[in-house]
Coordinates of C-alpha atoms in Angstrom, one line a residue:
X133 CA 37.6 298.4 -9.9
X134 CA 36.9 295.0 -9.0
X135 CA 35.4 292.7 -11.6
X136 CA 32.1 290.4 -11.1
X137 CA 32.9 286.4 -10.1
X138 CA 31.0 285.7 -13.4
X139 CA 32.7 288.0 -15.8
X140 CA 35.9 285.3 -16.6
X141 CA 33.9 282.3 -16.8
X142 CA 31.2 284.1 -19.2
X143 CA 34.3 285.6 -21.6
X144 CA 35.4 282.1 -21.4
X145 CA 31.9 280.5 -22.7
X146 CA 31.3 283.0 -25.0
X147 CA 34.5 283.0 -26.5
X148 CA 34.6 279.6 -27.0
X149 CA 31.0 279.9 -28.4
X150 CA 32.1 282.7 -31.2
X151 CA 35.2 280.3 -32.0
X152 CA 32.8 277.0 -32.5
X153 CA 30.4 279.3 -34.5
X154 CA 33.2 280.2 -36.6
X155 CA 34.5 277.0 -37.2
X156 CA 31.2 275.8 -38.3
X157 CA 30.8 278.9 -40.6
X158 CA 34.6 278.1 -42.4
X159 CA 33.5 274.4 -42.4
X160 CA 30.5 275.3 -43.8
X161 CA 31.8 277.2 -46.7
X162 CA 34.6 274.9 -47.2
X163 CA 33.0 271.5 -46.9
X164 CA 36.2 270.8 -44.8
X165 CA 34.3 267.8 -42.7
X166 CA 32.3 266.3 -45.4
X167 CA 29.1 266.4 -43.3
X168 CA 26.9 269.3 -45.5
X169 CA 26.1 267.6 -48.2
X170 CA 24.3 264.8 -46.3
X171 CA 22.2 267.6 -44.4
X172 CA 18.4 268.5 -46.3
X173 CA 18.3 272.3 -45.8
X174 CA 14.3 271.7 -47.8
X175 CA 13.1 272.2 -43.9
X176 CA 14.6 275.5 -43.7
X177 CA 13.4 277.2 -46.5
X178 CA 9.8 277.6 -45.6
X179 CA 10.9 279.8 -42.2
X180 CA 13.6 281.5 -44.1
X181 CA 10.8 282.9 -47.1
X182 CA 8.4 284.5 -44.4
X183 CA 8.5 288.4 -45.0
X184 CA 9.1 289.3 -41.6
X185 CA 12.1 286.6 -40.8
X186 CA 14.8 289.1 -41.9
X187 CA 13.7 291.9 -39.5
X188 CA 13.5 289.4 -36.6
X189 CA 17.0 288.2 -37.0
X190 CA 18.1 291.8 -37.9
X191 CA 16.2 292.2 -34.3
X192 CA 18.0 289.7 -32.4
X193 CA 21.0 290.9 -34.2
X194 CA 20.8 294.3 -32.7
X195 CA 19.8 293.0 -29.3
X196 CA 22.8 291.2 -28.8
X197 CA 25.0 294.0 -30.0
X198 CA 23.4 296.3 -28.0
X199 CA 24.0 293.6 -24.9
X200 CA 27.3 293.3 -26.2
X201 CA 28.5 296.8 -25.7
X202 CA 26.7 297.5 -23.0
X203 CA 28.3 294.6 -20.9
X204 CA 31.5 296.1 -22.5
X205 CA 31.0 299.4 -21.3
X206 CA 30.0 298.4 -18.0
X207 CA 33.4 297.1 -17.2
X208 CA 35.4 299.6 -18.4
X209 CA 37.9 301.3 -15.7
X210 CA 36.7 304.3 -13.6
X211 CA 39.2 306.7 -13.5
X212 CA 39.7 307.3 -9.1
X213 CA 37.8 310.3 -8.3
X214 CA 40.5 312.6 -6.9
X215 CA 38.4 314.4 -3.8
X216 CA 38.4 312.9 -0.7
X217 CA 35.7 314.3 1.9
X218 CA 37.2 314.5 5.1
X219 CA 34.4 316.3 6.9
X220 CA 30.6 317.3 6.3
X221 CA 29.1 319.8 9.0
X222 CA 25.2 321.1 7.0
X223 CA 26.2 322.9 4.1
X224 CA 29.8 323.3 5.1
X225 CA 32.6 320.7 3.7
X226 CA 35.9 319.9 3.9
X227 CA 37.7 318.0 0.8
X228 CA 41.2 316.7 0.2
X229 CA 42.3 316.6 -3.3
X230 CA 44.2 312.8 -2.7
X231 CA 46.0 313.9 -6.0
X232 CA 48.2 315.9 -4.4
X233 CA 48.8 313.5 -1.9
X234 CA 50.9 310.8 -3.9
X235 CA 53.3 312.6 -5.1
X236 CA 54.6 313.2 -1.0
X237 CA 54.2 309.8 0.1
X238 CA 56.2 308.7 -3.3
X239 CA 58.9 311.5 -2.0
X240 CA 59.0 310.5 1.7
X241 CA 59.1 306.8 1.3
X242 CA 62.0 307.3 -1.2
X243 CA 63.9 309.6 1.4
X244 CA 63.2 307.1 4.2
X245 CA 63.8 303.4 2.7
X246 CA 66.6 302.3 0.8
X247 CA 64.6 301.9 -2.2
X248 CA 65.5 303.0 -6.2
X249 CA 62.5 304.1 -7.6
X250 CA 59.1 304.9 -6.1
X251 CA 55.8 304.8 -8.5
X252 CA 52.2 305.1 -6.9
X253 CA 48.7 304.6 -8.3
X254 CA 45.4 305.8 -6.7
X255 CA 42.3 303.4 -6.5
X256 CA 38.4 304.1 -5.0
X257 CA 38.3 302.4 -1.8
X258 CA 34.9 302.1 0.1
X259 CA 34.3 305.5 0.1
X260 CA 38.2 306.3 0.3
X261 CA 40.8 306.5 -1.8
X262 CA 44.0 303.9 -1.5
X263 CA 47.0 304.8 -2.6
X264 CA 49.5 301.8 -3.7
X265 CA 53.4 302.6 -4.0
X266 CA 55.6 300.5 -5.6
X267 CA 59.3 300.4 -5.5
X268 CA 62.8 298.7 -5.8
X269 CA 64.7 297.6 -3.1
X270 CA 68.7 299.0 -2.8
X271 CA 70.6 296.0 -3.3
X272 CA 72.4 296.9 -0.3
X273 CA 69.6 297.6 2.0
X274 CA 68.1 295.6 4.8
X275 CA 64.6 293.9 5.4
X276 CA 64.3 295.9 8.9
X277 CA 64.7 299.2 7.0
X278 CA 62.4 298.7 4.8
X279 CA 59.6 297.1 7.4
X280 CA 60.1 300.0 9.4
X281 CA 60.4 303.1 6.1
X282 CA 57.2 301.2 5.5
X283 CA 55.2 300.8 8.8
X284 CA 55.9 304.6 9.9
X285 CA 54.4 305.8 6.4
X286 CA 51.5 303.6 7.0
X287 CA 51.3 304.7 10.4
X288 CA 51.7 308.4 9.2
X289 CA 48.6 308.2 6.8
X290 CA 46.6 306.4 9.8
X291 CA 47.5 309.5 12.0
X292 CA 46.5 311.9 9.5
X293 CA 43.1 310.0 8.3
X294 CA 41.9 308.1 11.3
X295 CA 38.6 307.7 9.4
X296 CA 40.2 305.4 7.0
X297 CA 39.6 308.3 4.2
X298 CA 43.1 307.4 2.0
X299 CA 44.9 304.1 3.1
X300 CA 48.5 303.3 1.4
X301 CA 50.2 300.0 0.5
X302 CA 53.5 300.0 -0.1
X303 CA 54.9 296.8 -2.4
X304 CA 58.9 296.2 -2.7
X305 CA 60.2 294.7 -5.3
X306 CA 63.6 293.1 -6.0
X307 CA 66.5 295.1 -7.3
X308 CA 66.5 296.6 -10.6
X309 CA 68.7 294.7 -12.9
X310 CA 71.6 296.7 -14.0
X311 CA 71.0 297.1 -17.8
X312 CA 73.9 295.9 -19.9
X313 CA 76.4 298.1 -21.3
X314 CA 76.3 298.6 -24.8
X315 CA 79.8 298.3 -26.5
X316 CA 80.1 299.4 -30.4
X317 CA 80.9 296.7 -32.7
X318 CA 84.4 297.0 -34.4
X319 CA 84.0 295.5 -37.8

């Protein structure tokens, strides 16, 4: 899922709004500044003994935490839906559970490249699905190997989707580092 332009820069005021707000409540309570005795809080009091003030905050209160979790809940991850429709004649349709399908391109890539270890992950893809592998390079393989294990895979799921229905990515990384051998301590 890709998030909104605004989402970042609106966590980012917001947070920093909360974490002023907070300060001001400690200082508040604390005196830490020196600057509440000096204020007159005489102008206050008249808003704050109307009967209804409490429900309207209380209100406004609920608003915003009803804002709050809806923007929340809005950007929560989609799980990938796992059917792919490949073709829709009437009332007749063909599906493709894309599932199945990274589990075999995890296997072929790791019996064609000189990779270690092969994970995938599916994502929704206008309309598609795209399915991202990730791996570790052999130490001792070369670039060509891998461009190639690569492009014919790609070209593979081109072949078998020309509609663009599931696209794959393969990503290489570096070797795995060896872990280090544990020796018992003699005491």
């Amino acid at each position: 899922m890709r998030t909104p332009v605004a989402d970042r820069p609106a966590a980012a005021v917001i947070g920093l709004a909360l974490l002023a707000a907070g300060a001001i409540v400690v200082d508040w309570r604390f005196d830490l500044a020196g600057v509440w005795p000096r204020l007159d809080p005489g102008a206050a009091d008249p808003v704050l003994d109307i009967d209804w003030f409490p429900w309207a905050a209380l209100g406004f209160a609920a608003l915003f935490a009803g804002l709050a979790l809806w923007w929340l809940l809005a950007r929560l991850p989609r799980p990938a839906e796992g059917r792919v429709s490949l073709a829709a004649t009437g009332a007749d349709r063909i599906e493709l559970d894309a599932r199945s399908l990274a589990p075999r391109l995890r296997t072929d890539l790791e019996r064609t490249a000189p990779v270690d270890r092969v994970t995938s992950r599916r994502q929704d893809l206008r309309g598609g699905q795209l399915i991202s592998l990730r791996a570790h390079v052999d130490p001792r393989a070369d670039g060509a190997s891998l461009v190639k294990a690569a492009g014919d895979l790609a070209e593979a799921v081109r072949t078998a989707f020309p509609g663009g229905e599931v696209a794959v990515r393969v990503a290489v990384d570096g070797p795995r580092r060896q872990r280090a051998r544990r020796t018992p301590r003699v005491r």
